[in-house]
Amino acid sequence: MNKPQSFFHLHLISDATGETLLAAGRAASAQYKDARAIEHIYPLIRTEKQLMKVFDDIEEEPGIVLYTVVDQALAHRIDERCATMGLPCVSVLEPVLAVFQSYLGTPAGRRVGAQHVLDAEYFRRIDALNFTMEHDDGQLPLDMEQADVVLIGISRTSKTPTSIYLANRGIKTANIPIVLGVPVPPALVEAKTPLVVGLVATAERISHVRQNRLLGSTTGFDSTAYVDRASINEELTYARQLCGRHGWPTIDVSRRSIEETAAAIVALLREKTR
């Protein structure tokens, strides 16, 4: 029998946006399938007064406390207060900073929000996001040569969310739908610069996703064929043949998260650019 799911409170205190903490907290809590975290996020906590208000909330709903706070006095107050309340408390970055300091032989500069500096990398990501949004779902196919990656696949193979995830990493990504019997744009076939990747999945997976999507009321739209597994298998066969004919690699996204799919694409991109 499956154990009933339990819940616990996870308090995340940050002097910046809290993104690092949120990622770490979710990665850890995901390892416990029978326990679900109720997340409480407290960003931009930089004063004693703000911290006291945070602990008022924690007292009402005690749980695990994770934090990333540069100010050592404030960090000490968090440790102290959690010890008094008998709550587990971890500074997420301190063990990592200790390793860096040991290896590099110099202490960290301890700048609040240092990972969010408006540098060239930041603007590269913004440029990639703009490109990706402009080239979603087959838009502006003549610009394919400017893309780093082009994702192709039949409807509901997670092309758009994967594209956006890659763009957040600074990778200009376009995506083009594959429609049974319809040739892809010539500009894609002729493109030399981008890595073209076909996304596929099982017919069962795609049918399930399509059934859970709201279908439009377009005149003549055959919703039965859209979710029919035999029809989907035809679409997938066509997509695989297309990729095989042009030598484009495929990734099965049936059991992959967006992050895992993106990691596989990044690995292919590295091989291509070696």
PDB file of C-alpha atoms in Angstrom:
ATOM      1  CA  MET A   1       0.000   0.000   0.000  1.00  0.00           C
ATOM      2  CA  ASN A   2       1.111   3.552  -0.699  1.00  0.00           C
ATOM      3  CA  LYS A   3       1.817   5.592   2.386  1.00  0.00           C
ATOM      4  CA  PRO A   4      -0.446   8.628   2.781  1.00  0.00           C
ATOM      5  CA  GLN A   5       1.291  11.834   1.783  1.00  0.00           C
ATOM      6  CA  SER A   6       2.386  14.053   4.649  1.00  0.00           C
ATOM      7  CA  PHE A   7       3.088  17.774   4.570  1.00  0.00           C
ATOM      8  CA  PHE A   8       5.794  19.906   6.166  1.00  0.00           C
ATOM      9  CA  HIS A   9       6.644  23.602   6.160  1.00  0.00           C
ATOM     10  CA  LEU A  10       9.784  24.744   4.334  1.00  0.00           C
ATOM     11  CA  HIS A  11      10.889  28.295   5.107  1.00  0.00           C
ATOM     12  CA  LEU A  12      13.307  29.928   2.639  1.00  0.00           C
ATOM     13  CA  ILE A  13      15.013  33.158   3.770  1.00  0.00           C
ATOM     14  CA  SER A  14      17.084  35.109   1.247  1.00  0.00           C
ATOM     15  CA  ASP A  15      18.684  38.544   1.038  1.00  0.00           C
ATOM     16  CA  ALA A  16      18.168  38.435  -2.750  1.00  0.00           C
ATOM     17  CA  THR A  17      15.483  36.907  -4.979  1.00  0.00           C
ATOM     18  CA  GLY A  18      15.453  33.463  -3.351  1.00  0.00           C
ATOM     19  CA  GLU A  19      15.838  31.584  -6.646  1.00  0.00           C
ATOM     20  CA  THR A  20      18.888  29.646  -5.458  1.00  0.00           C
ATOM     21  CA  LEU A  21      17.127  28.595  -2.264  1.00  0.00           C
ATOM     22  CA  LEU A  22      13.954  27.598  -4.083  1.00  0.00           C
ATOM     23  CA  ALA A  23      15.886  25.374  -6.484  1.00  0.00           C
ATOM     24  CA  ALA A  24      17.848  23.738  -3.655  1.00  0.00           C
ATOM     25  CA  GLY A  25      14.770  23.241  -1.485  1.00  0.00           C
ATOM     26  CA  ARG A  26      12.760  21.684  -4.298  1.00  0.00           C
ATOM     27  CA  ALA A  27      15.621  19.430  -5.344  1.00  0.00           C
ATOM     28  CA  ALA A  28      15.896  18.083  -1.799  1.00  0.00           C
ATOM     29  CA  SER A  29      12.163  17.746  -1.109  1.00  0.00           C
ATOM     30  CA  ALA A  30      11.666  15.919  -4.428  1.00  0.00           C
ATOM     31  CA  GLN A  31      13.611  12.981  -2.945  1.00  0.00           C
ATOM     32  CA  TYR A  32      10.772  12.356  -0.473  1.00  0.00           C
ATOM     33  CA  LYS A  33       7.788  11.111  -2.453  1.00  0.00           C
ATOM     34  CA  ASP A  34       5.589  10.674   0.649  1.00  0.00           C
ATOM     35  CA  ALA A  35       6.217  14.179   2.004  1.00  0.00           C
ATOM     36  CA  ARG A  36       5.256  17.431   0.316  1.00  0.00           C
ATOM     37  CA  ALA A  37       6.783  20.788   1.161  1.00  0.00           C
ATOM     38  CA  ILE A  38       4.588  23.807   1.849  1.00  0.00           C
ATOM     39  CA  GLU A  39       6.954  26.552   0.720  1.00  0.00           C
ATOM     40  CA  HIS A  40       7.238  29.928   2.464  1.00  0.00           C
ATOM     41  CA  ILE A  41       9.589  32.256   0.577  1.00  0.00           C
ATOM     42  CA  TYR A  42      10.991  35.413   2.176  1.00  0.00           C
ATOM     43  CA  PRO A  43      13.087  37.357  -0.380  1.00  0.00           C
ATOM     44  CA  LEU A  44      15.090  40.577   0.156  1.00  0.00           C
ATOM     45  CA  ILE A  45      15.499  40.060   3.920  1.00  0.00           C
ATOM     46  CA  ARG A  46      18.361  42.422   4.822  1.00  0.00           C
ATOM     47  CA  THR A  47      17.536  43.919   8.223  1.00  0.00           C
ATOM     48  CA  GLU A  48      16.926  42.674  11.751  1.00  0.00           C
ATOM     49  CA  LYS A  49      13.426  44.148  11.670  1.00  0.00           C
ATOM     50  CA  GLN A  50      12.517  42.222   8.512  1.00  0.00           C
ATOM     51  CA  LEU A  51      13.958  39.049  10.011  1.00  0.00           C
ATOM     52  CA  MET A  52      11.861  39.362  13.153  1.00  0.00           C
ATOM     53  CA  LYS A  53       8.689  39.477  11.041  1.00  0.00           C
ATOM     54  CA  VAL A  54       9.838  36.336   9.242  1.00  0.00           C
ATOM     55  CA  PHE A  55      10.245  34.473  12.521  1.00  0.00           C
ATOM     56  CA  ASP A  56       6.786  35.566  13.617  1.00  0.00           C
ATOM     57  CA  ASP A  57       5.494  33.573  10.631  1.00  0.00           C
ATOM     58  CA  ILE A  58       7.814  30.635  11.321  1.00  0.00           C
ATOM     59  CA  GLU A  59       6.603  30.412  14.914  1.00  0.00           C
ATOM     60  CA  GLU A  60       3.036  29.958  13.653  1.00  0.00           C
ATOM     61  CA  GLU A  61       4.024  27.229  11.171  1.00  0.00           C
ATOM     62  CA  PRO A  62       7.362  25.728  12.250  1.00  0.00           C
ATOM     63  CA  GLY A  63       9.424  23.618   9.866  1.00  0.00           C
ATOM     64  CA  ILE A  64      12.765  23.371   8.091  1.00  0.00           C
ATOM     65  CA  VAL A  65      14.604  26.680   7.586  1.00  0.00           C
ATOM     66  CA  LEU A  66      17.007  27.210   4.671  1.00  0.00           C
ATOM     67  CA  TYR A  67      18.715  30.520   4.061  1.00  0.00           C
ATOM     68  CA  THR A  68      21.176  32.426   1.904  1.00  0.00           C
ATOM     69  CA  VAL A  69      22.191  35.601   3.737  1.00  0.00           C
ATOM     70  CA  VAL A  70      25.501  37.379   3.148  1.00  0.00           C
ATOM     71  CA  ASP A  71      25.420  39.494   6.334  1.00  0.00           C
ATOM     72  CA  GLN A  72      27.119  37.297   8.935  1.00  0.00           C
ATOM     73  CA  ALA A  73      25.423  38.998  11.889  1.00  0.00           C
ATOM     74  CA  LEU A  74      22.025  38.360  10.340  1.00  0.00           C
ATOM     75  CA  ALA A  75      22.981  34.774   9.531  1.00  0.00           C
ATOM     76  CA  HIS A  76      24.049  34.282  13.162  1.00  0.00           C
ATOM     77  CA  ARG A  77      20.656  35.593  14.320  1.00  0.00           C
ATOM     78  CA  ILE A  78      18.888  33.046  12.105  1.00  0.00           C
ATOM     79  CA  ASP A  79      20.994  30.200  13.526  1.00  0.00           C
ATOM     80  CA  GLU A  80      20.428  31.452  17.072  1.00  0.00           C
ATOM     81  CA  ARG A  81      16.672  31.837  16.727  1.00  0.00           C
ATOM     82  CA  CYS A  82      16.239  28.438  15.071  1.00  0.00           C
ATOM     83  CA  ALA A  83      18.266  26.788  17.844  1.00  0.00           C
ATOM     84  CA  THR A  84      16.012  28.413  20.431  1.00  0.00           C
ATOM     85  CA  MET A  85      12.919  27.181  18.607  1.00  0.00           C
ATOM     86  CA  GLY A  86      14.402  23.698  18.095  1.00  0.00           C
ATOM     87  CA  LEU A  87      14.128  23.922  14.296  1.00  0.00           C
ATOM     88  CA  PRO A  88      16.586  22.494  11.735  1.00  0.00           C
ATOM     89  CA  CYS A  89      18.408  25.315   9.970  1.00  0.00           C
ATOM     90  CA  VAL A  90      20.919  25.303   7.087  1.00  0.00           C
ATOM     91  CA  SER A  91      22.859  28.036   5.306  1.00  0.00           C
ATOM     92  CA  VAL A  92      22.718  26.611   1.788  1.00  0.00           C
ATOM     93  CA  LEU A  93      25.727  28.441   0.314  1.00  0.00           C
ATOM     94  CA  GLU A  94      28.157  28.250   3.253  1.00  0.00           C
ATOM     95  CA  PRO A  95      29.437  24.681   2.621  1.00  0.00           C
ATOM     96  CA  VAL A  96      29.959  25.543  -1.056  1.00  0.00           C
ATOM     97  CA  LEU A  97      31.723  28.823  -0.223  1.00  0.00           C
ATOM     98  CA  ALA A  98      33.984  26.939   2.222  1.00  0.00           C
ATOM     99  CA  VAL A  99      35.114  24.594  -0.563  1.00  0.00           C
ATOM    100  CA  PHE A 100      35.745  27.536  -2.919  1.00  0.00           C
ATOM    101  CA  GLN A 101      37.694  29.375  -0.246  1.00  0.00           C
ATOM    102  CA  SER A 102      39.793  26.311   0.544  1.00  0.00           C
ATOM    103  CA  TYR A 103      40.656  25.732  -3.108  1.00  0.00           C
ATOM    104  CA  LEU A 104      41.099  29.355  -4.215  1.00  0.00           C
ATOM    105  CA  GLY A 105      42.807  30.458  -1.029  1.00  0.00           C
ATOM    106  CA  THR A 106      40.741  33.594  -0.631  1.00  0.00           C
ATOM    107  CA  PRO A 107      37.441  34.383   1.089  1.00  0.00           C
ATOM    108  CA  ALA A 108      34.318  35.172  -0.916  1.00  0.00           C
ATOM    109  CA  GLY A 109      33.474  38.810  -1.565  1.00  0.00           C
ATOM    110  CA  ARG A 110      30.000  38.241  -0.085  1.00  0.00           C
ATOM    111  CA  ARG A 111      27.992  40.472  -2.416  1.00  0.00           C
ATOM    112  CA  VAL A 112      24.208  40.323  -2.110  1.00  0.00           C
ATOM    113  CA  GLY A 113      22.596  39.040  -5.330  1.00  0.00           C
ATOM    114  CA  ALA A 114      25.974  38.765  -7.055  1.00  0.00           C
ATOM    115  CA  GLN A 115      24.569  36.172  -9.476  1.00  0.00           C
ATOM    116  CA  HIS A 116      22.172  38.777 -10.870  1.00  0.00           C
ATOM    117  CA  VAL A 117      24.771  41.306 -12.058  1.00  0.00           C
ATOM    118  CA  LEU A 118      23.725  43.034 -15.311  1.00  0.00           C
ATOM    119  CA  ASP A 119      26.715  41.750 -17.254  1.00  0.00           C
ATOM    120  CA  ALA A 120      27.202  40.486 -20.809  1.00  0.00           C
ATOM    121  CA  GLU A 121      25.843  37.066 -19.828  1.00  0.00           C
ATOM    122  CA  TYR A 122      22.623  38.623 -18.540  1.00  0.00           C
ATOM    123  CA  PHE A 123      22.028  40.539 -21.765  1.00  0.00           C
ATOM    124  CA  ARG A 124      22.871  37.433 -23.803  1.00  0.00           C
ATOM    125  CA  ARG A 125      20.045  35.605 -22.019  1.00  0.00           C
ATOM    126  CA  ILE A 126      17.615  38.469 -22.636  1.00  0.00           C
ATOM    127  CA  ASP A 127      18.582  38.478 -26.331  1.00  0.00           C
ATOM    128  CA  ALA A 128      18.038  34.713 -26.487  1.00  0.00           C
ATOM    129  CA  LEU A 129      14.621  35.025 -24.828  1.00  0.00           C
ATOM    130  CA  ASN A 130      13.520  37.707 -27.287  1.00  0.00           C
ATOM    131  CA  PHE A 131      14.676  35.586 -30.220  1.00  0.00           C
ATOM    132  CA  THR A 132      12.927  32.496 -28.876  1.00  0.00           C
ATOM    133  CA  MET A 133       9.601  34.241 -28.319  1.00  0.00           C
ATOM    134  CA  GLU A 134       9.739  35.703 -31.841  1.00  0.00           C
ATOM    135  CA  HIS A 135      10.472  32.289 -33.355  1.00  0.00           C
ATOM    136  CA  ASP A 136       7.920  30.195 -31.475  1.00  0.00           C
ATOM    137  CA  ASP A 137       5.715  27.714 -33.335  1.00  0.00           C
ATOM    138  CA  GLY A 138       7.242  28.217 -36.780  1.00  0.00           C
ATOM    139  CA  GLN A 139       7.285  32.021 -36.812  1.00  0.00           C
ATOM    140  CA  LEU A 140       9.924  33.797 -38.952  1.00  0.00           C
ATOM    141  CA  PRO A 141      11.324  30.585 -40.511  1.00  0.00           C
ATOM    142  CA  LEU A 142      13.712  32.557 -42.733  1.00  0.00           C
ATOM    143  CA  ASP A 143      15.775  33.452 -39.645  1.00  0.00           C
ATOM    144  CA  MET A 144      16.726  29.846 -38.838  1.00  0.00           C
ATOM    145  CA  GLU A 145      20.410  30.480 -39.550  1.00  0.00           C
ATOM    146  CA  GLN A 146      20.528  32.842 -36.569  1.00  0.00           C
ATOM    147  CA  ALA A 147      19.357  30.160 -34.114  1.00  0.00           C
ATOM    148  CA  ASP A 148      21.652  28.063 -31.930  1.00  0.00           C
ATOM    149  CA  VAL A 149      19.025  25.301 -31.684  1.00  0.00           C
ATOM    150  CA  VAL A 150      15.852  24.499 -33.619  1.00  0.00           C
ATOM    151  CA  LEU A 151      13.385  22.088 -32.028  1.00  0.00           C
ATOM    152  CA  ILE A 152      10.933  20.259 -34.269  1.00  0.00           C
ATOM    153  CA  GLY A 153       8.153  17.859 -33.355  1.00  0.00           C
ATOM    154  CA  ILE A 154       4.473  17.106 -33.663  1.00  0.00           C
ATOM    155  CA  SER A 155       1.939  18.881 -31.488  1.00  0.00           C
ATOM    156  CA  ARG A 156       2.395  18.493 -27.706  1.00  0.00           C
ATOM    157  CA  THR A 157       6.003  17.352 -27.549  1.00  0.00           C
ATOM    158  CA  SER A 158       6.971  20.261 -25.225  1.00  0.00           C
ATOM    159  CA  LYS A 159       8.726  22.315 -27.903  1.00  0.00           C
ATOM    160  CA  THR A 160       7.790  25.735 -26.524  1.00  0.00           C
ATOM    161  CA  PRO A 161       8.598  25.201 -22.805  1.00  0.00           C
ATOM    162  CA  THR A 162      11.872  23.508 -23.718  1.00  0.00           C
ATOM    163  CA  SER A 163      12.740  26.414 -26.023  1.00  0.00           C
ATOM    164  CA  ILE A 164      12.095  28.944 -23.268  1.00  0.00           C
ATOM    165  CA  TYR A 165      14.153  26.939 -20.763  1.00  0.00           C
ATOM    166  CA  LEU A 166      17.092  26.868 -23.193  1.00  0.00           C
ATOM    167  CA  ALA A 167      16.693  30.598 -23.881  1.00  0.00           C
ATOM    168  CA  ASN A 168      17.011  31.226 -20.136  1.00  0.00           C
ATOM    169  CA  ARG A 169      20.451  29.694 -20.462  1.00  0.00           C
ATOM    170  CA  GLY A 170      21.350  32.067 -23.284  1.00  0.00           C
ATOM    171  CA  ILE A 171      20.677  29.626 -26.141  1.00  0.00           C
ATOM    172  CA  LYS A 172      18.736  31.119 -29.055  1.00  0.00           C
ATOM    173  CA  THR A 173      16.074  28.507 -29.764  1.00  0.00           C
ATOM    174  CA  ALA A 174      13.411  28.366 -32.449  1.00  0.00           C
ATOM    175  CA  ASN A 175      10.750  25.676 -32.725  1.00  0.00           C
ATOM    176  CA  ILE A 176       8.815  24.417 -35.714  1.00  0.00           C
ATOM    177  CA  PRO A 177       5.780  22.104 -35.655  1.00  0.00           C
ATOM    178  CA  ILE A 178       5.787  18.968 -37.776  1.00  0.00           C
ATOM    179  CA  VAL A 179       2.471  18.361 -39.477  1.00  0.00           C
ATOM    180  CA  LEU A 180       1.785  15.034 -41.200  1.00  0.00           C
ATOM    181  CA  GLY A 181       2.507  15.328 -44.928  1.00  0.00           C
ATOM    182  CA  VAL A 182       3.580  18.977 -44.740  1.00  0.00           C
ATOM    183  CA  PRO A 183       7.242  19.702 -45.638  1.00  0.00           C
ATOM    184  CA  VAL A 184       9.306  21.700 -43.160  1.00  0.00           C
ATOM    185  CA  PRO A 185      10.435  25.179 -44.316  1.00  0.00           C
ATOM    186  CA  PRO A 186      13.275  25.020 -46.870  1.00  0.00           C
ATOM    187  CA  ALA A 187      15.226  27.503 -44.731  1.00  0.00           C
ATOM    188  CA  LEU A 188      15.448  24.862 -41.994  1.00  0.00           C
ATOM    189  CA  VAL A 189      16.778  22.177 -44.334  1.00  0.00           C
ATOM    190  CA  GLU A 190      19.337  24.601 -45.736  1.00  0.00           C
ATOM    191  CA  ALA A 191      20.476  25.995 -42.359  1.00  0.00           C
ATOM    192  CA  LYS A 192      24.061  25.115 -41.435  1.00  0.00           C
ATOM    193  CA  THR A 193      24.527  26.881 -38.082  1.00  0.00           C
ATOM    194  CA  PRO A 194      21.787  25.575 -35.738  1.00  0.00           C
ATOM    195  CA  LEU A 195      21.525  22.176 -34.108  1.00  0.00           C
ATOM    196  CA  VAL A 196      18.195  20.718 -35.230  1.00  0.00           C
ATOM    197  CA  VAL A 197      16.637  18.269 -32.764  1.00  0.00           C
ATOM    198  CA  GLY A 198      13.420  16.301 -33.167  1.00  0.00           C
ATOM    199  CA  LEU A 199      11.295  15.822 -30.040  1.00  0.00           C
ATOM    200  CA  VAL A 200       9.181  12.660 -29.955  1.00  0.00           C
ATOM    201  CA  ALA A 201       7.146  10.769 -27.360  1.00  0.00           C
ATOM    202  CA  THR A 202       4.919   7.733 -27.115  1.00  0.00           C
ATOM    203  CA  ALA A 203       1.498   7.925 -28.719  1.00  0.00           C
ATOM    204  CA  GLU A 204      -0.034   7.228 -25.302  1.00  0.00           C
ATOM    205  CA  ARG A 205       1.757  10.183 -23.734  1.00  0.00           C
ATOM    206  CA  ILE A 206       0.835  12.597 -26.517  1.00  0.00           C
ATOM    207  CA  SER A 207      -2.786  11.443 -26.586  1.00  0.00           C
ATOM    208  CA  HIS A 208      -3.054  11.982 -22.834  1.00  0.00           C
ATOM    209  CA  VAL A 209      -1.597  15.506 -23.056  1.00  0.00           C
ATOM    210  CA  ARG A 210      -3.811  16.426 -25.992  1.00  0.00           C
ATOM    211  CA  GLN A 211      -6.928  15.221 -24.201  1.00  0.00           C
ATOM    212  CA  ASN A 212      -6.112  17.552 -21.335  1.00  0.00           C
ATOM    213  CA  ARG A 213      -5.741  20.588 -23.587  1.00  0.00           C
ATOM    214  CA  LEU A 214      -8.627  22.817 -24.504  1.00  0.00           C
ATOM    215  CA  LEU A 215      -9.238  22.366 -28.192  1.00  0.00           C
ATOM    216  CA  GLY A 216     -10.166  25.371 -30.284  1.00  0.00           C
ATOM    217  CA  SER A 217     -13.376  25.608 -32.227  1.00  0.00           C
ATOM    218  CA  THR A 218     -11.716  25.926 -35.632  1.00  0.00           C
ATOM    219  CA  THR A 219     -14.121  24.974 -38.405  1.00  0.00           C
ATOM    220  CA  GLY A 220     -13.427  21.483 -39.702  1.00  0.00           C
ATOM    221  CA  PHE A 221     -11.046  20.580 -36.869  1.00  0.00           C
ATOM    222  CA  ASP A 222     -11.100  16.817 -36.297  1.00  0.00           C
ATOM    223  CA  SER A 223     -10.649  16.458 -32.549  1.00  0.00           C
ATOM    224  CA  THR A 224     -11.138  12.682 -32.765  1.00  0.00           C
ATOM    225  CA  ALA A 225      -8.100  12.225 -35.005  1.00  0.00           C
ATOM    226  CA  TYR A 226      -6.135  14.667 -32.844  1.00  0.00           C
ATOM    227  CA  VAL A 227      -6.241  12.351 -29.820  1.00  0.00           C
ATOM    228  CA  ASP A 228      -6.486   9.025 -31.677  1.00  0.00           C
ATOM    229  CA  ARG A 229      -3.392   6.937 -30.951  1.00  0.00           C
ATOM    230  CA  ALA A 230      -3.275   5.364 -34.417  1.00  0.00           C
ATOM    231  CA  SER A 231      -3.283   8.828 -35.992  1.00  0.00           C
ATOM    232  CA  ILE A 232      -0.638  10.018 -33.552  1.00  0.00           C
ATOM    233  CA  ASN A 233       1.532   7.017 -34.438  1.00  0.00           C
ATOM    234  CA  GLU A 234       1.335   8.081 -38.086  1.00  0.00           C
ATOM    235  CA  GLU A 235       2.454  11.582 -37.126  1.00  0.00           C
ATOM    236  CA  LEU A 236       5.340  10.190 -35.079  1.00  0.00           C
ATOM    237  CA  THR A 237       6.442   7.873 -37.883  1.00  0.00           C
ATOM    238  CA  TYR A 238       6.466  10.813 -40.288  1.00  0.00           C
ATOM    239  CA  ALA A 239       8.467  12.918 -37.795  1.00  0.00           C
ATOM    240  CA  ARG A 240      11.041  10.170 -37.223  1.00  0.00           C
ATOM    241  CA  GLN A 241      11.426   9.556 -40.963  1.00  0.00           C
ATOM    242  CA  LEU A 242      11.913  13.275 -41.532  1.00  0.00           C
ATOM    243  CA  CYS A 243      14.619  13.456 -38.885  1.00  0.00           C
ATOM    244  CA  GLY A 244      16.281  10.300 -40.177  1.00  0.00           C
ATOM    245  CA  ARG A 245      16.317  11.623 -43.747  1.00  0.00           C
ATOM    246  CA  HIS A 246      18.124  14.810 -42.699  1.00  0.00           C
ATOM    247  CA  GLY A 247      20.332  13.269 -40.012  1.00  0.00           C
ATOM    248  CA  TRP A 248      18.694  15.231 -37.189  1.00  0.00           C
ATOM    249  CA  PRO A 249      18.945  13.595 -33.728  1.00  0.00           C
ATOM    250  CA  THR A 250      15.735  12.824 -31.824  1.00  0.00           C
ATOM    251  CA  ILE A 251      14.984  12.851 -28.097  1.00  0.00           C
ATOM    252  CA  ASP A 252      12.098  10.924 -26.564  1.00  0.00           C
ATOM    253  CA  VAL A 253      10.477  13.263 -24.030  1.00  0.00           C
ATOM    254  CA  SER A 254       7.886  10.771 -22.735  1.00  0.00           C
ATOM    255  CA  ARG A 255       9.512  10.340 -19.341  1.00  0.00           C
ATOM    256  CA  ARG A 256      11.778  13.373 -19.269  1.00  0.00           C
ATOM    257  CA  SER A 257      11.248  16.646 -17.473  1.00  0.00           C
ATOM    258  CA  ILE A 258      11.842  19.874 -19.398  1.00  0.00           C
ATOM    259  CA  GLU A 259      15.142  20.233 -17.512  1.00  0.00           C
ATOM    260  CA  GLU A 260      16.291  16.732 -18.519  1.00  0.00           C
ATOM    261  CA  THR A 261      15.368  17.310 -22.165  1.00  0.00           C
ATOM    262  CA  ALA A 262      17.239  20.621 -22.149  1.00  0.00           C
ATOM    263  CA  ALA A 263      20.309  18.971 -20.593  1.00  0.00           C
ATOM    264  CA  ALA A 264      20.341  16.361 -23.374  1.00  0.00           C
ATOM    265  CA  ILE A 265      20.095  19.124 -25.998  1.00  0.00           C
ATOM    266  CA  VAL A 266      22.947  21.088 -24.388  1.00  0.00           C
ATOM    267  CA  ALA A 267      25.089  17.928 -24.492  1.00  0.00           C
ATOM    268  CA  LEU A 268      24.329  17.523 -28.230  1.00  0.00           C
ATOM    269  CA  LEU A 269      25.146  21.194 -28.777  1.00  0.00           C
ATOM    270  CA  ARG A 270      28.536  20.772 -27.096  1.00  0.00           C
ATOM    271  CA  GLU A 271      29.339  17.807 -29.347  1.00  0.00           C
ATOM    272  CA  LYS A 272      28.369  19.792 -32.421  1.00  0.00           C
ATOM    273  CA  THR A 273      30.572  22.752 -31.530  1.00  0.00           C
ATOM    274  CA  ARG A 274      33.693  20.737 -30.652  1.00  0.00           C
TER     275      ARG A 274
END
